[in-house]
XYZ file of C-alpha atoms in Angstrom:
557
model
C 106.455 102.367 138.412
C 107.331 101.126 134.795
C 108.099 103.612 132.237
C 104.950 102.854 130.186
C 102.591 102.746 133.010
C 103.911 106.359 134.208
C 103.512 107.694 130.556
C 99.804 106.215 130.300
C 98.891 107.646 133.708
C 100.571 111.134 132.650
C 98.379 111.122 129.574
C 95.119 110.476 131.554
C 94.569 106.617 130.169
C 93.960 105.501 133.568
C 91.358 102.519 133.842
C 92.127 98.899 132.890
C 89.547 98.943 129.913
C 90.856 102.331 128.657
C 94.460 101.085 128.572
C 93.509 97.784 126.809
C 91.729 99.719 124.069
C 94.555 101.967 123.606
C 97.506 99.545 123.663
C 95.554 96.833 121.706
C 93.522 98.420 118.629
C 90.925 96.063 117.403
C 89.419 96.459 113.897
C 85.850 95.400 114.808
C 85.762 97.076 118.121
C 87.378 100.521 117.142
C 86.048 101.284 113.580
C 82.753 102.507 113.935
C 79.685 101.247 111.696
C 80.136 103.568 108.426
C 76.188 103.801 108.491
C 76.398 105.984 111.516
C 77.477 108.559 109.193
C 74.737 110.825 107.770
C 73.848 110.187 104.202
C 76.124 106.972 103.855
C 73.070 104.938 102.647
C 72.156 107.365 100.343
C 75.720 107.540 98.976
C 76.105 103.761 98.664
C 72.855 103.286 96.921
C 73.562 106.035 94.259
C 77.131 104.576 93.675
C 75.595 101.279 93.215
C 73.073 102.556 90.742
C 75.889 104.408 88.866
C 77.771 101.208 88.411
C 74.826 99.090 87.540
C 73.901 101.630 84.843
C 77.461 102.007 83.617
C 77.456 105.676 84.207
C 80.529 107.644 83.742
C 82.006 108.547 86.963
C 84.595 111.173 88.207
C 86.540 111.056 91.151
C 87.737 114.608 92.058
C 90.471 114.523 94.510
C 92.534 117.097 96.345
C 96.122 117.257 95.385
C 97.721 116.495 98.599
C 98.778 113.285 100.638
C 95.072 112.915 101.837
C 93.255 113.410 98.695
C 95.453 111.224 96.533
C 95.528 108.248 98.752
C 91.677 108.606 99.063
C 91.482 108.416 95.195
C 93.469 105.252 95.187
C 90.987 103.786 97.784
C 88.083 104.342 95.438
C 90.052 103.225 92.406
C 90.844 99.841 94.543
C 87.178 99.472 94.815
C 86.521 99.850 91.247
C 89.214 97.504 90.268
C 87.856 94.783 92.581
C 84.423 94.835 90.659
C 85.869 95.291 87.244
C 84.261 98.875 86.633
C 86.181 100.788 84.175
C 84.002 103.745 83.186
C 85.606 106.238 85.622
C 88.459 108.893 85.711
C 90.297 110.576 88.307
C 90.702 114.336 88.234
C 93.172 116.211 90.475
C 93.373 119.766 90.097
C 96.795 121.611 89.428
C 97.719 123.117 92.595
C 99.311 126.314 90.904
C 96.917 127.046 88.097
C 93.543 125.798 89.640
C 94.175 125.748 93.350
C 92.358 123.877 95.925
C 88.666 122.627 95.506
C 85.988 122.198 92.934
C 86.075 124.625 89.922
C 83.734 125.643 87.413
C 85.734 125.083 84.312
C 86.538 121.448 85.197
C 82.734 120.934 85.810
C 81.959 122.260 82.361
C 84.410 119.751 80.891
C 82.757 116.883 82.938
C 79.342 118.043 81.723
C 80.646 117.958 78.028
C 82.076 114.349 78.544
C 78.772 113.092 79.866
C 79.635 112.572 83.496
C 76.631 111.535 85.710
C 78.342 111.052 89.165
C 81.128 113.227 90.742
C 82.651 112.058 93.953
C 84.860 114.530 95.669
C 87.703 113.271 98.020
C 88.948 115.627 100.832
C 87.137 118.675 99.456
C 83.783 120.124 98.289
C 82.211 120.871 101.653
C 82.319 124.661 100.885
C 81.638 124.346 97.195
C 78.009 125.914 97.223
C 78.382 127.585 93.764
C 80.148 124.824 92.009
C 77.630 122.109 93.315
C 74.645 124.345 92.145
C 76.283 124.211 88.703
C 76.366 120.492 88.728
C 72.597 120.311 89.281
C 72.075 122.499 86.298
C 74.527 120.163 84.354
C 72.496 117.126 85.505
C 75.559 115.601 87.420
C 74.921 114.041 90.860
C 77.781 114.983 93.480
C 78.706 112.683 96.427
C 80.816 114.969 98.665
C 83.437 113.301 100.922
C 85.236 115.645 102.894
C 86.491 116.304 106.613
C 86.901 120.059 106.668
C 84.734 122.436 108.767
C 81.316 122.638 107.103
C 79.947 126.323 106.328
C 76.600 127.335 107.741
C 75.096 126.758 104.263
C 75.927 123.533 102.680
C 76.173 122.639 99.065
C 72.993 120.957 97.657
C 74.947 117.738 96.758
C 73.146 114.350 96.393
C 74.950 113.199 99.501
C 77.331 114.642 102.024
C 79.814 112.427 103.905
C 81.602 114.572 106.507
C 81.700 113.428 110.220
C 81.744 117.066 111.212
C 78.035 117.600 109.777
C 76.346 115.071 112.101
C 76.820 113.120 115.275
C 79.214 110.487 113.723
C 81.524 109.439 116.745
C 84.739 109.675 114.766
C 84.691 113.469 114.138
C 88.466 113.980 113.247
C 88.812 111.396 110.386
C 90.976 112.739 107.428
C 89.585 112.818 103.885
C 90.905 109.397 103.017
C 89.499 108.159 106.143
C 86.004 109.443 105.168
C 86.465 107.538 101.696
C 87.511 104.445 103.428
C 84.233 104.522 105.436
C 82.368 104.943 102.142
C 84.229 101.769 100.508
C 83.748 99.968 103.849
C 79.787 100.855 103.799
C 79.498 99.996 100.191
C 81.378 96.505 100.631
C 79.171 95.950 103.696
C 75.997 96.638 101.792
C 76.894 95.131 98.266
C 80.128 93.181 98.731
C 78.183 89.813 98.497
C 76.390 90.989 95.195
C 79.604 91.961 93.701
C 81.340 88.927 95.101
C 84.110 90.858 96.998
C 85.356 88.841 99.991
C 84.251 90.067 103.572
C 86.963 92.471 104.885
C 88.584 93.097 101.392
C 88.629 96.788 102.345
C 91.393 96.139 104.935
C 93.955 95.937 102.212
C 93.002 99.658 101.586
C 94.013 100.595 104.960
C 97.597 101.292 103.797
C 96.222 104.346 101.954
C 93.823 105.369 104.721
C 96.745 104.958 107.173
C 99.121 106.874 105.056
C 96.897 109.785 104.854
C 95.780 109.827 108.341
C 99.684 109.984 109.481
C 100.309 112.524 106.831
C 97.403 114.962 107.310
C 98.041 115.886 110.913
C 94.733 114.564 112.420
C 94.633 113.258 116.120
C 95.756 109.828 116.376
C 93.166 108.863 118.921
C 89.840 106.772 118.670
C 89.040 105.515 115.107
C 92.023 107.376 113.817
C 94.478 105.399 116.011
C 93.104 102.165 114.586
C 93.220 103.350 111.072
C 96.900 104.577 111.620
C 97.764 101.169 113.573
C 96.462 98.744 110.971
C 97.382 101.123 108.202
C 101.124 100.637 109.245
C 100.583 97.000 109.435
C 99.340 97.008 105.739
C 102.008 99.483 104.615
C 104.656 97.120 105.751
C 103.266 94.301 103.597
C 101.749 96.444 100.705
C 102.192 94.697 97.422
C 101.923 98.106 95.482
C 104.845 98.297 93.106
C 104.957 102.072 93.249
C 105.118 102.189 97.028
C 107.991 99.547 97.157
C 110.020 101.310 94.463
C 109.892 104.627 96.153
C 110.712 103.222 99.515
C 113.764 101.408 97.897
C 114.915 104.810 96.381
C 114.859 106.052 100.067
C 116.846 103.127 101.511
C 113.792 102.207 103.728
C 113.190 98.510 104.520
C 109.364 98.153 103.899
C 108.845 95.530 106.792
C 110.545 98.060 109.338
C 108.622 101.241 108.004
C 107.826 103.842 110.670
C 105.330 106.709 111.060
C 108.266 109.015 110.895
C 109.222 107.417 107.564
C 105.796 108.174 106.349
C 105.678 111.657 107.761
C 109.101 112.776 106.945
C 110.250 110.869 103.761
C 107.119 109.427 102.161
C 104.510 112.092 102.192
C 106.850 114.998 101.265
C 107.908 113.154 98.040
C 104.150 112.563 97.248
C 103.293 116.244 98.128
C 106.042 117.261 95.917
C 104.307 116.091 92.790
C 101.675 118.756 93.146
C 104.068 121.322 94.334
C 106.498 121.223 91.455
C 104.589 119.259 88.675
C 101.325 117.457 88.373
C 99.598 115.542 91.259
C 98.783 112.605 89.043
C 102.302 111.429 89.106
C 101.706 110.525 92.911
C 98.322 109.150 92.192
C 99.809 106.809 89.293
C 102.748 105.905 91.445
C 100.317 104.553 94.241
C 97.730 103.020 91.756
C 99.922 101.337 89.220
C 100.295 97.621 89.017
C 103.283 97.718 86.401
C 106.700 97.432 87.946
C 108.616 99.229 85.111
C 106.164 102.105 85.360
C 106.424 102.184 89.168
C 110.282 102.406 88.784
C 109.953 105.415 86.330
C 107.606 107.291 88.507
C 109.612 106.675 91.690
C 112.695 108.134 89.765
C 110.499 111.134 88.726
C 109.153 111.852 92.270
C 112.724 111.665 93.825
C 114.082 114.154 91.350
C 111.015 116.575 91.845
C 111.611 116.270 95.543
C 115.121 117.134 95.102
C 114.145 120.339 93.174
C 111.443 121.063 95.839
C 114.055 121.176 98.556
C 116.357 123.476 96.609
C 113.644 125.910 96.152
C 112.775 125.976 99.916
C 116.366 126.355 100.933
C 116.615 129.405 98.508
C 113.382 130.919 99.874
C 114.312 130.338 103.429
C 117.662 132.220 102.786
C 115.672 135.182 101.571
C 113.321 134.911 104.755
C 116.368 134.875 106.928
C 117.982 137.993 105.377
C 114.665 139.648 105.762
C 114.502 138.811 109.527
C 118.137 139.847 109.872
C 117.019 143.472 108.959
C 114.454 143.307 111.548
C 115.041 143.358 115.333
C 113.365 140.542 117.344
C 111.120 143.167 118.869
C 109.904 144.156 115.500
C 108.180 140.860 114.702
C 104.408 141.118 115.261
C 102.230 138.415 116.934
C 101.722 137.100 113.561
C 104.334 136.972 110.818
C 103.361 137.640 107.369
C 106.139 137.466 104.676
C 106.078 136.903 100.844
C 107.492 137.720 97.503
C 105.714 137.556 94.015
C 108.420 135.317 92.761
C 108.027 132.572 95.422
C 106.456 129.359 94.257
C 102.892 129.136 95.896
C 103.208 125.202 95.973
C 105.953 125.156 98.441
C 105.081 128.010 100.792
C 103.321 125.670 103.388
C 106.709 124.034 103.981
C 108.239 127.539 104.345
C 105.500 128.781 106.817
C 106.103 125.668 108.812
C 109.762 126.286 109.100
C 109.356 129.851 110.075
C 106.524 129.096 112.659
C 108.857 126.205 114.275
C 111.660 128.721 114.525
C 109.887 131.777 115.836
C 106.893 130.224 117.629
C 104.390 132.409 116.068
C 101.446 131.923 113.529
C 103.070 132.467 109.977
C 101.505 133.604 106.789
C 103.510 133.187 103.648
C 102.557 134.370 100.305
C 103.578 134.380 96.528
C 101.878 134.938 93.182
C 100.196 132.118 91.062
C 100.148 131.716 87.479
C 97.152 133.891 87.294
C 98.989 136.710 89.260
C 96.789 136.209 92.405
C 98.313 136.473 95.693
C 98.202 133.070 97.354
C 99.740 131.600 100.340
C 99.858 129.178 103.122
C 99.718 129.488 106.796
C 100.782 127.643 109.865
C 100.043 128.025 113.559
C 102.448 127.426 116.438
C 99.466 126.035 118.450
C 98.478 129.286 120.047
C 95.595 130.129 117.811
C 93.536 128.343 115.148
C 94.524 129.995 111.787
C 91.013 129.474 110.386
C 89.588 131.548 113.315
C 92.346 134.091 112.752
C 91.513 134.490 108.998
C 87.687 134.435 109.778
C 88.323 137.508 112.110
C 90.382 139.255 109.383
C 87.984 138.170 106.498
C 87.844 141.384 104.694
C 91.380 140.901 103.640
C 90.819 137.637 101.992
C 88.990 136.622 98.931
C 89.255 132.894 99.837
C 90.676 130.973 102.842
C 90.228 127.609 104.382
C 92.079 124.876 106.486
C 91.976 123.758 110.101
C 93.359 124.895 113.439
C 97.091 124.523 112.540
C 97.112 124.825 108.782
C 95.401 126.746 106.097
C 95.531 128.400 102.621
C 94.491 131.754 101.568
C 93.894 134.253 98.624
C 94.495 137.952 99.438
C 93.188 141.031 97.786
C 96.249 142.627 95.972
C 95.846 146.081 97.530
C 95.394 144.590 101.019
C 98.699 142.528 101.274
C 100.811 145.110 102.942
C 98.456 145.629 105.636
C 97.754 141.991 106.288
C 100.335 141.462 109.212
C 98.977 144.446 111.172
C 95.256 143.273 110.685
C 96.057 139.647 111.584
C 98.120 140.787 114.817
C 95.266 142.780 115.898
C 92.834 139.996 115.422
C 95.313 137.546 117.228
C 95.277 139.910 120.175
C 91.511 140.297 120.290
C 91.004 136.425 120.004
C 93.492 135.812 122.883
C 91.981 138.692 124.896
C 88.327 136.965 124.565
C 89.922 133.502 125.310
C 91.437 134.954 128.509
C 88.055 136.398 129.756
C 86.385 133.063 128.913
C 89.140 131.280 130.718
C 90.160 129.286 127.608
C 93.491 128.450 126.675
C 92.918 127.965 122.994
C 96.197 125.935 122.799
C 96.317 123.246 120.188
C 100.051 122.636 120.586
C 99.101 119.535 122.798
C 101.661 118.491 125.010
C 103.794 119.057 128.248
C 107.443 120.292 127.987
C 108.309 116.741 128.919
C 106.527 113.533 129.968
C 109.055 112.113 132.430
C 112.376 112.698 134.067
C 114.789 109.919 133.882
C 118.458 108.767 133.375
C 120.644 107.778 130.531
C 120.619 104.203 131.801
C 116.859 103.923 130.872
C 117.948 104.265 127.298
C 117.617 100.472 126.636
C 115.817 98.030 124.516
C 113.677 96.750 127.047
C 112.184 100.384 127.590
C 112.177 100.986 123.741
C 109.841 97.786 123.277
C 107.510 99.039 126.021
C 107.268 102.569 124.519
C 106.734 101.069 121.016
C 103.178 99.854 122.367
C 102.059 103.464 122.481
C 102.801 103.791 118.502
C 101.710 105.074 116.193
C 102.736 108.625 117.279
C 101.517 111.787 115.984
C 99.139 114.517 116.765
C 97.274 113.967 119.843
C 99.733 110.943 120.740
C 103.107 112.441 120.576
C 106.287 110.609 121.237
C 107.148 110.679 124.994
C 109.880 113.264 125.784
C 112.258 112.491 128.382
C 114.120 115.090 130.592
C 117.726 114.073 131.300
C 119.105 116.424 133.811
C 122.809 117.320 134.191
C 124.245 115.416 131.527
C 127.661 116.145 130.172
C 128.292 116.758 126.419
C 131.147 114.391 125.579
C 131.565 114.869 121.794
C 129.687 116.906 119.144
C 129.946 115.597 115.531
C 128.736 117.208 112.369
C 127.426 114.857 109.655
C 125.240 115.048 106.376
C 124.449 113.941 103.018
C 127.245 114.671 100.511
C 129.420 116.233 103.222
C 126.685 118.816 104.039
C 127.266 118.678 107.868
C 123.644 119.843 108.314
C 122.957 117.425 111.343
C 124.515 116.825 114.684
C 125.519 113.734 116.470
C 126.028 114.348 120.294
C 127.430 111.975 122.740
C 126.052 112.384 126.325
C 127.237 111.010 129.721
C 126.069 111.074 133.278
C 128.017 111.028 136.551
C 127.498 107.283 136.697
C 129.316 106.777 133.415
C 126.130 105.932 131.421
C 126.450 107.163 127.898
C 124.021 107.657 125.159
C 124.224 109.060 121.719
C 121.679 111.521 120.376
C 121.030 113.092 116.865
C 119.569 116.529 116.070
C 118.724 116.930 112.424
C 119.047 120.133 110.585
C 120.829 121.723 113.697
C 124.029 123.511 114.756
C 125.696 124.288 117.929
C 123.283 127.326 118.330
C 119.944 125.608 117.393
C 118.821 125.078 121.089
C 117.694 127.199 124.049
C 121.441 127.208 125.120
C 124.502 126.954 122.783
C 126.228 123.534 123.269
C 129.861 123.014 123.581
C 132.002 119.822 124.355
C 132.560 119.400 128.141
C 129.554 121.425 129.164
C 126.689 120.015 131.445
C 123.120 120.509 130.114
C 119.503 119.407 130.631
C 118.575 117.370 127.570
C 115.108 117.010 126.280
C 114.783 113.957 123.723
C 112.686 111.147 122.523
C 113.809 107.413 121.899
C 114.987 106.606 118.354
C 115.776 103.256 116.772
C 117.757 103.534 113.687
C 118.089 100.810 111.307
C 120.500 102.621 108.968
C 122.175 100.358 106.372
C 120.508 97.291 108.326
C 122.465 98.088 111.601
C 119.999 98.330 114.548
C 120.980 101.154 116.958
C 119.088 102.677 119.942
C 119.857 106.294 120.365
C 118.008 109.543 121.468
C 116.641 112.372 119.114
C 117.161 115.791 120.626
C 114.009 117.838 121.068
C 115.790 120.632 122.903
C 118.762 121.459 125.220
C 118.101 123.792 128.149
């Protein structure tokens, strides 16, 4: 059986029609009618009225790589219809925190704002939306987070999780894209917008979909697929300048480039400075400004990396003092001096290393204890925080990632409380025969040999792209391969990565890379001359214009 067929079968994509839909995304077929979403008609009509009456509009977007591209999508719409009476407001991560806030709403009321459109936030903002009613500001909420039992009394709420909309797992920018798609469908002719004009905005919807860890299935797969197509051709000068700074050839951009190179730089703006830098980079039409902003973001990202490295040193020192048996079911670690904006990255690194849910905290500019959490896939962090609700003054997120604020007098008891909640949840799941596993994926997809690492198979596997949550890169098991040579490499002589040459008994050879690794980073330590079982994905490198097919190590066992 062909490699592609085997993998499709393993992933439960069996019938001819199902395979056709998966392998060949189609814009008209796979993107649902936006008016299937509750309140879409109401939202489009209110937006039209605001534009006709030249009302002051505020786009209030989250500060991450979902909210910011979502804001750019709305701005693209306004540019197309030459509407300029709007502003973009993105809260400061460290001083204002996530979501709508009353101080900002007060400013909007004083400035005569009549319509507020949220992006990637607002579904829990009951009190804040109540204040907008008092201030005579209508609110259209566009969000994708889990809705509470009591919803805000907004003019319209666009959230696929509040109704029967078929694409439940859209990201925030995906919801905004549906609003723009609906608006153009209803009013495009009136505003002289060409049919299908929203397709050029798919670069931003795709960027957010790939960055925000939503499942790449159904409508999301189509958005990510066409989003990558548009990203490779996008005329946005800021995007082009930033890709050039990273030595990425735009026409060969991959989802790995988006997830590991582009998104971290855009997110670094809010973690280290102002999120408006990232918004301005993606929305500017000025080449000179784009170059300046790309330089700024690159510098900010370098600073962010240094801070994360410094915090991880402290974390590792802390863990050295504890024995492995001392680590609870849930890890909680923090320091008042740690920068709140980078703690999600730190939590992710610790969770990957220790395979546990991790909560990392610091103190913000107002001396509040805030932090980020990441799950290893064993439990939903939102469920975990809800079960330990008395410890938090605020929390939110989704299954795999979240943010929280803790009462100052409770922080030192948080690890024990979360671990007790974890055990209770797992016990209930066991009794209900539910796995509760969000980690999604087998140890490997298929056993094969090194002679399968060839361009023919690579081209077949590429049909499964874009890869991400819910559609992970196929992992191959290569049994009994010999470690021929191990070479360290890295930027500026850092030697933080490994290049490993493998061979099999028949003499077939293949090169593999493992980033941010050393000889002891795997289930078993490796040495030249040893025989091992290799778990890896295919990886096509185009470093400095030279194409090379290699493997990327997942683990060595």
